[in-house]
Coordinates of C-alpha atoms and ligand atoms in Angstrom, one line a residue:
X1 CA 74.7 17.0 -24.9
X2 CA 72.6 16.7 -28.1
X3 CA 74.4 18.7 -30.9
X4 CA 72.9 22.1 -31.4
X5 CA 72.0 22.7 -27.7
X6 CA 73.5 25.0 -25.2
X7 CA 74.5 23.4 -21.9
X8 CA 74.4 25.3 -18.5
X9 CA 77.9 26.5 -17.6
X10 CA 79.6 23.8 -15.4
X11 CA 79.5 26.0 -12.2
X12 CA 75.7 26.4 -12.6
X13 CA 75.2 22.7 -13.2
X14 CA 77.3 21.9 -10.1
X15 CA 75.2 24.3 -8.1
X16 CA 71.9 22.8 -9.2
X17 CA 73.1 19.3 -8.4
X18 CA 74.5 20.4 -5.0
X19 CA 71.1 22.0 -4.2
X20 CA 69.4 18.7 -4.9
X21 CA 67.5 20.0 -7.9
X22 CA 69.1 17.8 -10.5
X23 CA 69.0 14.3 -9.2
X24 CA 70.3 12.3 -12.1
X25 CA 67.0 10.6 -12.7
X26 CA 65.9 10.0 -16.4
X27 CA 62.3 10.1 -17.6
X28 CA 62.4 6.4 -18.1
X29 CA 63.7 5.7 -14.5
X30 CA 61.0 8.0 -13.3
X31 CA 58.2 5.8 -14.8
X32 CA 59.9 2.6 -13.6
X33 CA 60.1 4.0 -10.1
X34 CA 56.5 5.2 -10.1
X35 CA 55.3 1.9 -11.5
X36 CA 57.0 0.1 -8.6
X37 CA 55.5 2.4 -6.0
X38 CA 52.0 2.8 -7.3
X39 CA 51.7 -0.4 -9.4
X40 CA 47.9 -1.1 -9.0
X41 CA 46.8 2.5 -8.7
X42 CA 45.1 4.0 -11.7
X43 CA 47.5 6.2 -13.7
X44 CA 45.3 7.1 -16.7
X45 CA 41.7 7.3 -17.6
X46 CA 40.8 8.1 -21.2
X47 CA 37.6 7.3 -23.1
X48 CA 36.7 3.7 -22.0
X49 CA 40.3 2.9 -21.1
X50 CA 41.7 2.8 -17.6
X51 CA 45.4 1.9 -17.1
X52 CA 47.2 1.2 -13.9
X53 CA 50.8 2.3 -13.3
X54 CA 51.8 -1.3 -13.9
X55 CA 49.9 -1.3 -17.2
X56 CA 51.5 1.8 -18.4
X57 CA 55.0 0.5 -17.5
X58 CA 54.3 -2.8 -19.4
X59 CA 53.0 -0.8 -22.4
X60 CA 56.1 1.3 -22.4
X61 CA 58.2 -1.9 -22.4
X62 CA 56.3 -3.2 -25.4
X63 CA 56.3 0.0 -27.3
X64 CA 60.0 0.5 -26.7
X65 CA 60.8 -3.0 -28.0
X66 CA 58.5 -2.7 -30.9
X67 CA 59.8 0.8 -32.0
X68 CA 63.3 -0.5 -31.7
X69 CA 62.5 -3.4 -34.0
X70 CA 60.9 -0.9 -36.4
X71 CA 64.4 0.7 -36.6
X72 CA 64.0 3.6 -34.1
X73 CA 67.4 4.0 -32.4
X74 CA 68.6 5.6 -29.2
X75 CA 69.1 9.3 -29.8
X76 CA 66.6 9.4 -32.7
X77 CA 64.1 12.2 -32.8
X78 CA 60.5 11.2 -33.2
X79 CA 57.7 13.7 -33.9
X80 CA 54.6 12.8 -31.8
X81 CA 51.3 14.4 -32.8
X82 CA 48.6 12.8 -30.7
X83 CA 45.4 14.1 -29.2
X84 CA 44.3 13.4 -25.6
X85 CA 44.3 9.6 -25.8
X86 CA 46.1 7.3 -23.3
X87 CA 48.3 6.0 -26.2
X88 CA 50.2 9.3 -26.0
X89 CA 51.8 8.1 -22.7
X90 CA 52.5 4.6 -24.1
X91 CA 54.3 6.1 -27.1
X92 CA 56.2 8.9 -25.2
X93 CA 57.4 6.6 -22.4
X94 CA 58.2 3.9 -24.9
X95 CA 60.4 6.4 -26.7
X96 CA 62.1 7.5 -23.4
X97 CA 62.6 3.8 -22.6
X98 CA 64.3 3.3 -25.9
X99 CA 66.4 6.4 -25.5
X100 CA 64.7 8.3 -28.4
X101 CA 63.6 11.9 -28.1
X102 CA 59.9 12.8 -28.5
X103 CA 59.3 16.1 -30.5
X104 CA 55.9 17.3 -29.5
X105 CA 53.4 18.6 -32.1
X106 CA 50.0 19.9 -31.1
X107 CA 46.9 18.1 -32.6
X108 CA 46.0 21.5 -34.3
X109 CA 49.3 21.6 -36.2
X110 CA 49.1 21.0 -39.9
X111 CA 51.4 20.2 -42.8
X112 CA 53.4 23.4 -42.5
X113 CA 54.2 22.9 -38.8
X114 CA 54.6 19.2 -38.8
X115 CA 56.9 19.3 -41.9
X116 CA 59.0 22.0 -40.2
X117 CA 59.3 19.8 -37.0
X118 CA 60.3 16.7 -39.0
X119 CA 62.8 18.6 -41.1
X120 CA 64.3 20.6 -38.3
X121 CA 64.9 17.6 -36.1
X122 CA 65.7 15.2 -38.9
X123 CA 63.1 12.9 -37.4
X124 CA 63.4 9.2 -37.7
X125 CA 59.6 8.7 -37.3
X126 CA 56.3 10.4 -37.0
X127 CA 53.6 9.2 -34.7
X128 CA 50.1 10.3 -35.6
X129 CA 46.5 9.5 -34.8
X130 CA 44.4 7.9 -37.4
X131 CA 41.2 9.9 -38.0
X132 CA 40.5 12.1 -35.1
X133 CA 37.9 14.9 -34.7
X134 CA 37.1 14.4 -38.4
X135 CA 40.7 15.0 -39.5
X136 CA 42.8 12.3 -41.2
X137 CA 46.3 12.5 -39.7
X138 CA 47.5 9.7 -42.0
X139 CA 46.9 11.9 -44.9
X140 CA 48.8 14.7 -43.2
X141 CA 51.7 12.3 -42.6
X142 CA 51.7 11.3 -46.2
X143 CA 51.8 14.9 -47.3
X144 CA 54.6 15.7 -44.9
X145 CA 56.6 12.7 -46.3
X146 CA 55.9 13.8 -49.9
X147 CA 57.1 17.3 -49.1
X148 CA 60.1 16.6 -46.9
X149 CA 61.2 13.2 -48.1
X150 CA 61.0 12.1 -44.4
X151 CA 60.5 10.7 -41.9
X152 CA 61.1 7.1 -43.0
X153 CA 58.5 5.6 -40.6
X154 CA 55.0 6.7 -39.7
X155 CA 53.2 5.0 -36.7
X156 CA 49.5 5.3 -36.6
X157 CA 48.2 5.2 -33.0
X158 CA 44.4 4.8 -32.8
X159 CA 42.0 5.4 -35.5
X160 CA 38.4 6.2 -35.8
X161 CA 37.2 4.9 -32.5
X162 CA 36.4 7.0 -29.4
X163 CA 38.8 5.1 -27.3
X164 CA 41.7 5.7 -29.7
X165 CA 42.8 2.2 -29.2
X166 CA 41.7 0.5 -32.4
X167 CA 45.2 1.1 -33.7
X168 CA 44.5 -1.1 -36.7
X169 CA 42.7 1.4 -39.0
X170 CA 45.9 1.8 -40.9
X171 CA 45.7 -1.9 -41.9
X172 CA 42.7 -1.3 -44.0
X173 CA 42.1 1.0 -46.9
X174 CA 43.8 3.9 -48.6
X175 CA 45.5 6.2 -48.2
X176 CA 47.5 4.8 -45.3
X177 CA 48.3 1.4 -46.7
X178 CA 51.6 2.4 -48.0
X179 CA 55.3 2.0 -47.4
X180 CA 56.6 2.9 -44.0
X181 CA 53.2 3.1 -42.2
X182 CA 52.7 0.9 -39.2
X183 CA 49.9 0.8 -36.7
X184 CA 50.6 1.1 -33.0
X185 CA 48.9 -2.3 -32.7
X186 CA 51.6 -3.8 -35.0
X187 CA 54.3 -2.0 -33.0
X188 CA 52.9 -3.7 -29.9
X189 CA 52.9 -7.1 -31.6
X190 CA 56.6 -6.5 -32.7
X191 CA 57.5 -5.8 -29.1
X192 CA 55.5 -8.6 -27.5
X193 CA 57.7 -10.9 -25.4
X194 CA 60.8 -8.9 -26.4
X195 CA 63.1 -7.5 -23.7
X196 CA 62.9 -3.7 -23.9
X197 CA 66.2 -2.2 -25.2
X198 CA 68.6 -1.5 -22.4
X199 CA 69.1 2.3 -22.4
X200 CA 71.5 4.5 -20.7
X201 CA 70.2 8.0 -21.4
X202 CA 72.3 10.7 -19.7
X203 CA 70.1 12.6 -17.3
X204 CA 72.0 15.7 -18.1
X205 CA 71.2 15.3 -21.8
X206 CA 68.1 16.4 -23.7
X207 CA 65.0 14.3 -23.1
X208 CA 62.7 15.8 -25.7
X209 CA 62.1 18.9 -27.8
X210 CA 59.1 21.2 -27.3
X211 CA 57.9 23.8 -29.8
X212 CA 58.1 27.4 -28.7
X213 CA 55.3 29.8 -29.1
X214 CA 57.5 31.7 -31.5
X215 CA 58.1 35.2 -32.5
X216 CA 59.9 34.5 -35.8
X217 CA 59.1 33.1 -39.2
X218 CA 59.7 29.5 -38.1
X219 CA 59.0 28.4 -34.6
X220 CA 62.1 27.4 -32.5
X221 CA 62.6 24.2 -30.7
X222 CA 63.1 24.0 -27.0
X223 CA 65.5 21.3 -25.7
X224 CA 64.6 20.1 -22.1
X225 CA 66.9 17.8 -20.2
X226 CA 65.8 14.9 -17.9
X227 CA 67.4 16.7 -14.9
X228 CA 65.9 20.1 -15.4
X229 CA 62.4 19.0 -16.4
X230 CA 62.0 16.5 -13.6
X231 CA 63.1 19.1 -11.1
X232 CA 60.3 21.4 -12.3
X233 CA 57.9 18.4 -12.1
X234 CA 58.8 17.4 -8.5
X235 CA 58.8 21.0 -7.3
X236 CA 55.4 21.7 -9.1
X237 CA 53.8 18.6 -7.6
X238 CA 54.8 19.7 -4.1
X239 CA 53.8 23.4 -4.6
X240 CA 50.4 22.2 -5.9
X241 CA 49.9 19.7 -3.1
X242 CA 49.4 16.7 -5.3
X243 CA 48.9 13.3 -3.6
X244 CA 48.0 9.7 -4.6
X245 CA 44.3 10.9 -4.2
X246 CA 44.7 13.6 -6.8
X247 CA 42.4 13.1 -9.8
X248 CA 43.7 15.6 -12.5
X249 CA 41.6 16.6 -15.5
X250 CA 43.6 17.6 -18.6
X251 CA 41.3 19.7 -20.7
X252 CA 44.2 21.1 -22.8
X253 CA 46.2 19.2 -25.4
X254 CA 48.3 17.0 -23.2
X255 CA 51.6 17.7 -25.0
X256 CA 51.5 21.4 -24.1
X257 CA 54.0 22.3 -21.3
X258 CA 51.2 23.4 -18.9
X259 CA 49.3 20.1 -18.7
X260 CA 52.6 18.2 -19.1
X261 CA 54.5 19.5 -16.2
X262 CA 52.9 22.5 -14.4
X263 CA 52.3 20.2 -12.5
X264 CA 50.5 18.4 -15.3
X265 CA 50.4 14.6 -15.9
X266 CA 54.0 14.2 -14.9
X267 CA 53.4 15.9 -11.6
X268 CA 50.4 13.6 -11.1
X269 CA 52.5 10.5 -11.9
X270 CA 55.1 11.8 -9.5
X271 CA 52.5 11.8 -6.8
X272 CA 50.8 8.5 -7.8
X273 CA 47.5 10.2 -8.7
X274 CA 45.2 9.7 -11.7
X275 CA 45.1 11.6 -15.0
X276 CA 41.7 11.9 -16.7
X277 CA 42.0 12.9 -20.3
X278 CA 39.3 15.2 -21.7
X279 CA 38.9 14.9 -25.5
X280 CA 37.8 18.6 -25.7
X281 CA 37.6 21.5 -23.2
X282 CA 33.9 22.2 -23.5
X283 CA 31.8 22.5 -20.3
X284 CA 29.6 19.6 -21.4
X285 CA 32.5 17.3 -21.7
X286 CA 34.7 18.5 -18.8
X287 CA 32.0 19.2 -16.2
X288 CA 30.6 15.8 -16.9
X289 CA 34.1 14.2 -16.4
X290 CA 34.6 16.2 -13.2
X291 CA 31.4 14.8 -11.8
X292 CA 31.9 11.2 -13.1
X293 CA 35.5 10.8 -11.9
X294 CA 35.4 13.0 -8.8
X295 CA 38.1 15.2 -10.3
X296 CA 40.1 17.2 -7.7
X297 CA 42.4 19.4 -9.9
X298 CA 41.9 20.8 -13.4
X299 CA 44.0 23.0 -15.7
X300 CA 42.6 25.4 -18.3
X301 CA 43.4 28.5 -20.3
X302 CA 41.4 31.7 -19.6
X303 CA 38.7 31.4 -22.3
X304 CA 38.0 27.8 -21.2
X305 CA 37.6 29.0 -17.6
X306 CA 35.2 31.7 -18.8
X307 CA 33.1 29.1 -20.6
X308 CA 32.9 26.8 -17.6
X309 CA 32.0 29.8 -15.3
X310 CA 29.2 30.9 -17.7
X311 CA 28.0 27.3 -18.1
X312 CA 27.6 26.9 -14.3
X313 CA 26.5 30.5 -13.4
X314 CA 24.2 30.7 -16.4
X315 CA 22.4 27.5 -15.4
X316 CA 23.2 25.2 -18.3
X317 CA 25.3 23.1 -16.0
X318 CA 24.1 24.4 -12.6
X319 CA 23.1 21.0 -11.4
X320 CA 26.5 19.4 -11.9
X321 CA 28.1 18.0 -8.7
X322 CA 31.5 19.7 -8.7
X323 CA 32.1 19.2 -5.0
X324 CA 35.2 17.1 -5.6
X325 CA 37.0 20.0 -7.3
X326 CA 39.7 21.3 -5.1
X327 CA 41.5 23.7 -7.5
X328 CA 41.2 25.2 -10.9
X329 CA 44.5 26.2 -12.4
X330 CA 44.3 29.0 -15.0
X331 CA 47.3 29.9 -17.1
X332 CA 48.8 30.4 -20.6
X333 CA 47.4 33.9 -21.0
X334 CA 46.4 36.7 -18.6
X335 CA 43.4 35.9 -16.4
X336 CA 41.8 39.2 -15.3
X337 CA 41.1 39.8 -11.6
X338 CA 37.3 40.1 -12.2
X339 CA 37.1 36.7 -13.8
X340 CA 39.5 35.3 -11.2
X341 CA 37.2 36.3 -8.4
X342 CA 34.3 34.4 -10.0
X343 CA 36.2 31.0 -9.8
X344 CA 35.7 30.3 -6.1
X345 CA 32.3 32.1 -6.1
X346 CA 30.8 30.1 -9.0
X347 CA 32.8 26.8 -9.0
X348 CA 33.3 26.5 -5.3
X349 CA 37.0 25.6 -5.6
X350 CA 40.2 27.4 -5.2
X351 CA 41.9 29.2 -8.1
X352 CA 45.6 28.9 -8.9
X353 CA 47.1 31.2 -11.4
X354 CA 50.0 29.8 -13.5
X355 CA 52.3 31.9 -15.6
X356 CA 54.8 29.7 -17.4
X357 CA 56.7 29.2 -20.6
X358 CA 57.9 26.1 -22.4
X359 CA 61.4 27.6 -22.2
X360 CA 61.3 27.0 -18.5
X361 CA 60.3 29.4 -15.8
X362 CA 56.9 28.7 -14.2
X363 CA 55.2 30.9 -11.6
X364 CA 52.3 29.7 -9.3
X365 CA 50.1 31.5 -6.8
X366 CA 50.4 29.3 -3.7
X367 CA 47.5 27.7 -1.8
X368 CA 48.5 29.7 1.2
X369 CA 48.6 33.0 -0.6
X370 CA 45.9 35.6 0.5
X371 CA 42.9 35.7 -1.9
X372 CA 43.8 39.1 -3.3
X373 CA 47.3 37.8 -4.3
X374 CA 45.6 34.8 -6.0
X375 CA 43.1 37.1 -7.9
X376 CA 45.5 39.9 -8.9
X377 CA 48.9 38.3 -9.6
X378 CA 50.2 35.5 -11.8
X379 CA 52.2 33.9 -9.0
X380 CA 55.9 33.6 -8.1
X381 CA 58.6 31.3 -9.4
X382 CA 58.9 27.7 -8.4
X383 CA 62.5 27.9 -7.2
X384 CA 64.6 30.0 -4.9
X385 CA 67.2 29.7 -7.6
X386 CA 65.0 31.2 -10.3
X387 CA 66.8 34.4 -11.0
X388 CA 64.4 37.2 -12.0
X389 CA 65.3 40.6 -13.5
X390 CA 62.8 43.2 -14.5
X391 CA 64.5 45.6 -16.9
X392 CA 63.7 48.7 -18.9
X393 CA 64.5 49.3 -22.6
X394 CA 68.1 50.2 -21.6
X395 CA 68.6 46.8 -20.0
X396 CA 68.9 48.2 -16.5
X397 CA 66.6 46.9 -13.7
X398 CA 63.6 49.1 -13.0
X399 CA 62.5 49.9 -9.4
X400 CA 60.3 47.3 -7.7
X401 CA 56.7 47.9 -8.7
X402 CA 57.4 49.3 -12.1
X403 CA 56.8 47.4 -15.3
X404 CA 59.7 46.1 -17.4
X405 CA 60.7 43.1 -19.4
X406 CA 61.1 39.9 -17.5
X407 CA 64.5 38.2 -17.9
X408 CA 65.1 34.9 -16.1
X409 CA 67.7 32.2 -15.6
X410 CA 67.6 29.1 -13.4
X411 CA 67.7 25.4 -12.9
X412 CA 65.0 24.6 -15.4
X413 CA 65.2 27.4 -17.9
X414 CA 67.0 26.7 -21.1
X415 CA 70.2 28.5 -22.1
X416 CA 69.4 28.3 -25.8
X417 CA 67.0 27.0 -28.5
X418 CA 67.9 24.0 -30.6
X419 CA 70.2 24.8 -33.6
X420 CA 69.5 28.5 -33.5
X421 CA 72.8 30.4 -32.7
X422 CA 71.6 33.7 -34.3
X423 CA 68.3 33.7 -32.6
X424 CA 69.9 32.7 -29.3
X425 CA 72.1 35.8 -29.5
X426 CA 69.0 37.9 -29.4
X427 CA 66.8 35.8 -27.1
X428 CA 69.4 35.4 -24.3
X429 CA 71.7 37.9 -22.6
X430 CA 75.4 37.2 -22.7
X431 CA 75.2 36.0 -19.1
X432 CA 72.5 33.5 -20.0
X433 CA 69.2 35.1 -19.0
X434 CA 66.2 34.3 -21.2
X435 CA 64.4 37.4 -22.5
X436 CA 60.8 36.3 -22.0
X437 CA 59.3 39.2 -23.9
X438 CA 56.8 39.5 -21.1
X439 CA 56.2 42.9 -19.4
X440 CA 55.8 42.3 -15.7
X441 CA 55.7 44.2 -12.4
X442 CA 57.0 42.6 -9.2
X443 CA 55.2 43.0 -5.9
X444 CA 56.9 43.3 -2.5
X445 CA 56.2 39.6 -2.0
X446 CA 58.0 38.6 -5.2
X447 CA 54.8 37.8 -7.1
X448 CA 54.7 38.8 -10.7
X449 CA 51.9 40.7 -12.4
X450 CA 51.8 40.4 -16.2
X451 CA 51.2 43.8 -17.6
X452 CA 51.7 43.2 -21.4
X453 CA 54.2 42.0 -23.9
X454 CA 57.4 43.3 -25.5
X455 CA 57.6 40.5 -28.0
X456 CA 56.2 40.0 -31.4
X457 CA 53.6 37.4 -30.6
X458 CA 49.8 37.1 -30.5
X459 CA 48.4 35.3 -27.5
X460 CA 45.1 34.0 -28.8
X461 CA 43.5 32.5 -25.7
X462 CA 46.8 30.8 -24.7
X463 CA 47.6 29.7 -28.3
X464 CA 50.7 31.6 -29.5
X465 CA 50.9 33.0 -33.0
X466 CA 54.1 34.6 -34.5
X467 CA 52.9 37.4 -36.8
X468 CA 56.0 37.0 -39.0
X469 CA 55.2 33.3 -39.7
X470 CA 51.7 34.2 -40.9
X471 CA 52.9 37.2 -42.8
X472 CA 55.3 35.1 -44.7
X473 CA 52.5 32.8 -45.8
X474 CA 50.4 35.8 -46.8
X475 CA 53.2 37.2 -48.9
X476 CA 53.3 34.0 -50.9
X477 CA 49.9 34.9 -52.4
X478 CA 50.4 36.7 -55.8
X479 CA 47.7 39.2 -54.9
X480 CA 49.5 40.3 -51.7
X481 CA 52.0 43.2 -52.0
X482 CA 52.6 43.5 -48.2
X483 CA 51.0 42.2 -45.0
X484 CA 51.1 42.8 -41.3
X485 CA 49.4 40.7 -38.7
X486 CA 48.5 42.3 -35.4
X487 CA 46.8 41.5 -32.2
X488 CA 43.4 43.0 -31.6
X489 CA 41.7 42.9 -28.2
X490 CA 38.9 40.3 -27.8
X491 CA 36.7 40.0 -24.7
X492 CA 36.7 36.2 -24.8
X493 CA 40.1 35.1 -26.2
X494 CA 42.0 38.1 -24.9
X495 CA 43.4 38.7 -28.3
X496 CA 42.6 37.8 -31.9
X497 CA 44.7 38.2 -35.0
X498 CA 43.9 40.8 -37.7
X499 CA 45.8 40.8 -41.0
X500 CA 46.3 44.1 -42.7
X501 CA 47.0 43.5 -46.4
X502 CA 48.2 45.9 -49.1
X503 CA 47.0 44.2 -52.3
X504 CA 48.8 43.9 -55.5
X505 CA 46.3 45.0 -58.1
X506 CA 42.7 43.9 -57.5
X507 CA 42.4 42.7 -53.9
X508 CA 41.9 38.9 -53.5
X509 CA 38.7 37.9 -51.8
X510 CA 39.0 37.5 -48.0
X511 CA 37.7 34.0 -48.2
X512 CA 40.1 33.2 -50.9
X513 CA 43.0 34.5 -48.9
X514 CA 42.1 32.5 -45.8
X515 CA 41.6 29.4 -48.0
X516 CA 45.0 30.0 -49.4
X517 CA 46.5 30.0 -45.9
X518 CA 44.7 26.8 -45.0
X519 CA 46.0 25.3 -48.2
X520 CA 49.5 26.1 -47.1
X521 CA 49.0 23.8 -44.2
X522 CA 48.8 26.3 -41.4
X523 CA 47.2 25.4 -38.0
X524 CA 43.7 26.8 -37.8
X525 CA 44.5 29.0 -34.7
X526 CA 47.1 30.9 -36.8
X527 CA 44.6 31.8 -39.6
X528 CA 43.8 35.5 -39.0
X529 CA 40.3 36.2 -37.6
X530 CA 40.0 39.3 -39.7
X531 CA 41.4 40.7 -42.9
X532 CA 41.5 44.4 -43.7
X533 CA 42.7 45.7 -47.0
X534 CA 44.5 49.0 -46.9
X535 CA 46.0 51.1 -49.8
X536 CA 49.3 51.6 -48.0
X537 CA 50.9 51.1 -44.6
X538 CA 51.3 54.1 -42.3
X539 CA 54.7 55.7 -42.3
X540 CA 56.3 54.8 -39.0
X541 CA 58.9 57.5 -38.7
X542 CA 62.0 58.4 -40.5
X543 CA 64.6 55.9 -41.6
X544 CA 64.2 52.2 -41.6
X545 CA 60.9 51.1 -40.3
X546 CA 60.8 47.8 -38.4
X547 CA 58.0 45.4 -38.8
X548 CA 57.3 45.8 -35.1
X549 CA 56.9 49.6 -35.4
X550 CA 54.5 49.0 -38.3
X551 CA 52.4 46.5 -36.3
X552 CA 52.3 49.0 -33.4
X553 CA 51.2 51.8 -35.7
X554 CA 48.4 49.6 -37.2
X555 CA 47.3 48.5 -33.7
X556 CA 47.2 52.2 -32.6
X557 CA 45.2 53.2 -35.7
X558 CA 42.8 50.3 -34.9
X559 CA 42.4 51.4 -31.3
X560 CA 41.1 54.9 -32.4
X561 CA 37.4 55.3 -31.9
X562 CA 35.3 53.9 -34.8
X563 CA 34.6 56.5 -37.5
X564 CA 31.1 58.1 -37.6
X565 CA 28.6 56.2 -39.7
X566 CA 29.2 56.9 -43.4
X567 CA 32.9 57.8 -42.7
X568 CA 35.7 56.0 -44.4
X569 CA 36.3 52.8 -42.5
X570 CA 39.9 51.4 -42.2
Ligands
OOB601 C1 52.6 28.5 -21.5 O1 53.7 28.3 -22.2 P1 54.0 28.8 -23.7 O2 55.3 28.5 -24.1 O3 52.9 28.3 -24.6 O4 53.8 30.4 -23.7 C2 54.5 31.2 -22.8 C3 54.0 32.6 -22.8 C4 54.6 33.5 -21.8 O5 55.9 34.0 -22.1 C5 53.5 34.6 -21.7 O6 53.7 35.5 -22.7 C6 52.3 33.8 -21.9 O7 52.6 32.6 -22.6 N1 51.6 33.4 -20.6 C7 50.9 34.2 -19.8 C8 50.5 33.4 -18.7 N2 51.0 32.2 -18.9 C9 51.7 32.2 -20.0 N3 50.6 35.5 -19.9 C10 49.9 36.1 -18.9 N4 49.4 35.4 -17.8 C11 49.7 34.0 -17.7 N5 49.3 33.4 -16.6 O8 51.7 29.3 -21.8 C12 52.6 27.9 -20.1 C13 53.6 27.0 -19.8 C14 53.6 26.4 -18.5 C15 52.6 26.7 -17.6 C16 51.6 27.6 -18.0 C17 51.6 28.2 -19.2

C-alpha cells in the first residue's frame, strides 16, 4: 500500500473479499469494462460537448500516453483542480490508466490549499483550468510553484471558452507561457497514436487522495483504494436504482465525494447512464438543464435545494418542465424536515437524503422508505457490514434513540488519514472505528438522524471549514492578538462563520482583515462572514482552557438575546 496509509487488518480484508464487496477491479478496468458494454451511449454532456463511453475511453488512452510522455509515472500523485468540464473525466481516467493517483482540489481552493495539497503529496504535476469563472488558475499554479518549488509540471486543461475544450490558451500570452506549463491539447498530441502505458495498479492499493473537511490547522488527506471505493459505487448505484436511462445532473463541484460516488458520476458510469455537468448550481442554469436534457436524478446541498424550491414555488421558474426528474438527492449538511416535505410538493419528484463523508460511510434514505422516514432521517448505511456505534462522552454506547457520537468502521471507511499518525490516534479508536464527530440518534429501523456535531468544524451549506485553519491565518496579522472562529446559525446556509478577534492595539479594519485572509490564498468559503472585535475572550472555567471550550463560550454568548437598543453590543 502507498506509504503513509493504514491498511485494513488482513482478517477484515479477507471478510470484505469473501462477501463480494472487494472484487479486485481497478478504476481503470472499470472504465474499460463500461466502455465495452455501453460504447455508443452518451457518458458525458458538458457545455457543447457530448462524449460517448467509447470517446471517453479513447480520450483516457491518449491522456495517459501523453501524460506518461510528459514524465508522469505510475505511483505519482497529481493534483487535479478542475471545474465541472468534461475534461475532468479525461484527465482523471487518464491518470488511473497510467497508474498515477489523482489528488482532488475544489475549484474554490486557492494558493494556500493547493500549495498544501502539492507539498503534502509531493505532487509530480498539477492540472488546472485556464481562466474559469473570471479566475486565472494558471496564475494560481505559478504562485504555488513559486511558493513550494513544485510541482515540476502544470497541465492547463481548457481556457477561456465555455466548453472548456480550447485547451490551447496556455500557448498564447503571459503569464502561462513559461517552463513546465503544457496545455491539455498538447498532452493529447503527445499521446496521439501512442499505446497507453500498460499499468498494473493493485486494486487493494490507494487509487486517489481526497481532501477532508478538516478540523485541524491543515486539512488531512483521505486515501481511498480501488476496491473500497468501487464497492461503494456499485452498491450506491443499486440502492439509488440507476439504469442506462439515468440522466444525472451534477450541480456540485464534480470532485466532491457526493457527486463522485454517492452514487455520483461513477455510479452513473457503472449503470451506463449519462452525466450532465452544470457549470453552476443556480436555478436558472440547473432547471434549464433538467428541462433540456430530460434529467432524471440530481444531487445538491441544502441551500441549493432551497433556491430551486423557491425559484419554482415563487414563480420565477414555475413554467419549467421538470417532469423527467425522478429524484432529488440532498446531502452534505442537515436538510430540515420542513424543507424536505416541500421537495415532492413543489418539484414533483422524490427526495433522497444522503448523509456521507469523504472518509467513507454513506447513508441513504431508500426509495421504498415511508415518506416520514425520508423527510425526517438522513438515511441508513449502504452496507450490512457498516458497523455503527453511537457513543456518549465516556465512549460507551448510548441506548437506542439517544443522541451520541457516531463511530463507524466498514468495507469502504478508511482506517487512517494519509501521513498523519498523530491525528489518526485521535480520529480513530484503537479497534479501527472512525470518529465522525457527528452527533446522531438511531431509529428502530436503523436510520440515522443527525442531531448536531461534536467536532470542531463549521458546515457552511455543505462546505466544511476548520476553525483552527482560519484562526491560524488570522493570527498571522500583526494587529491580531487572538482569534476564535465559530459557527453562527443561518437560515439559508445552516451555518456561517463569525471570527471573534482580540486586537493588538488599534483594531485593524474589518475589510482589511478579510483582504488579508484573501491575500493569504484562502478559499472564499473559508473567509469569515462576520468579524467581531472583543476586548478579551470569556474565561472558560478554571485551569487550561481548550480552544473548543472557548468557541463554545463565544457561541453561547452570541446566542443570548440581542441587547436592548443603546446597550453595549458584543
Ligand atoms: C459529504 O462529505 P464531506 O467529507 O464533505 O463532509 C462530511 C460531513 C459529515 O461528517 C457531516 O458532518 C456532514 O458532512 N454531513 C451531513 C450530511 N451529509 C454530510 N450532516 C447532516 N446531514 C447530512 N445529510 O458531505 C458527503 C459525502 C458523501 C455523500 C454526501 C455528503
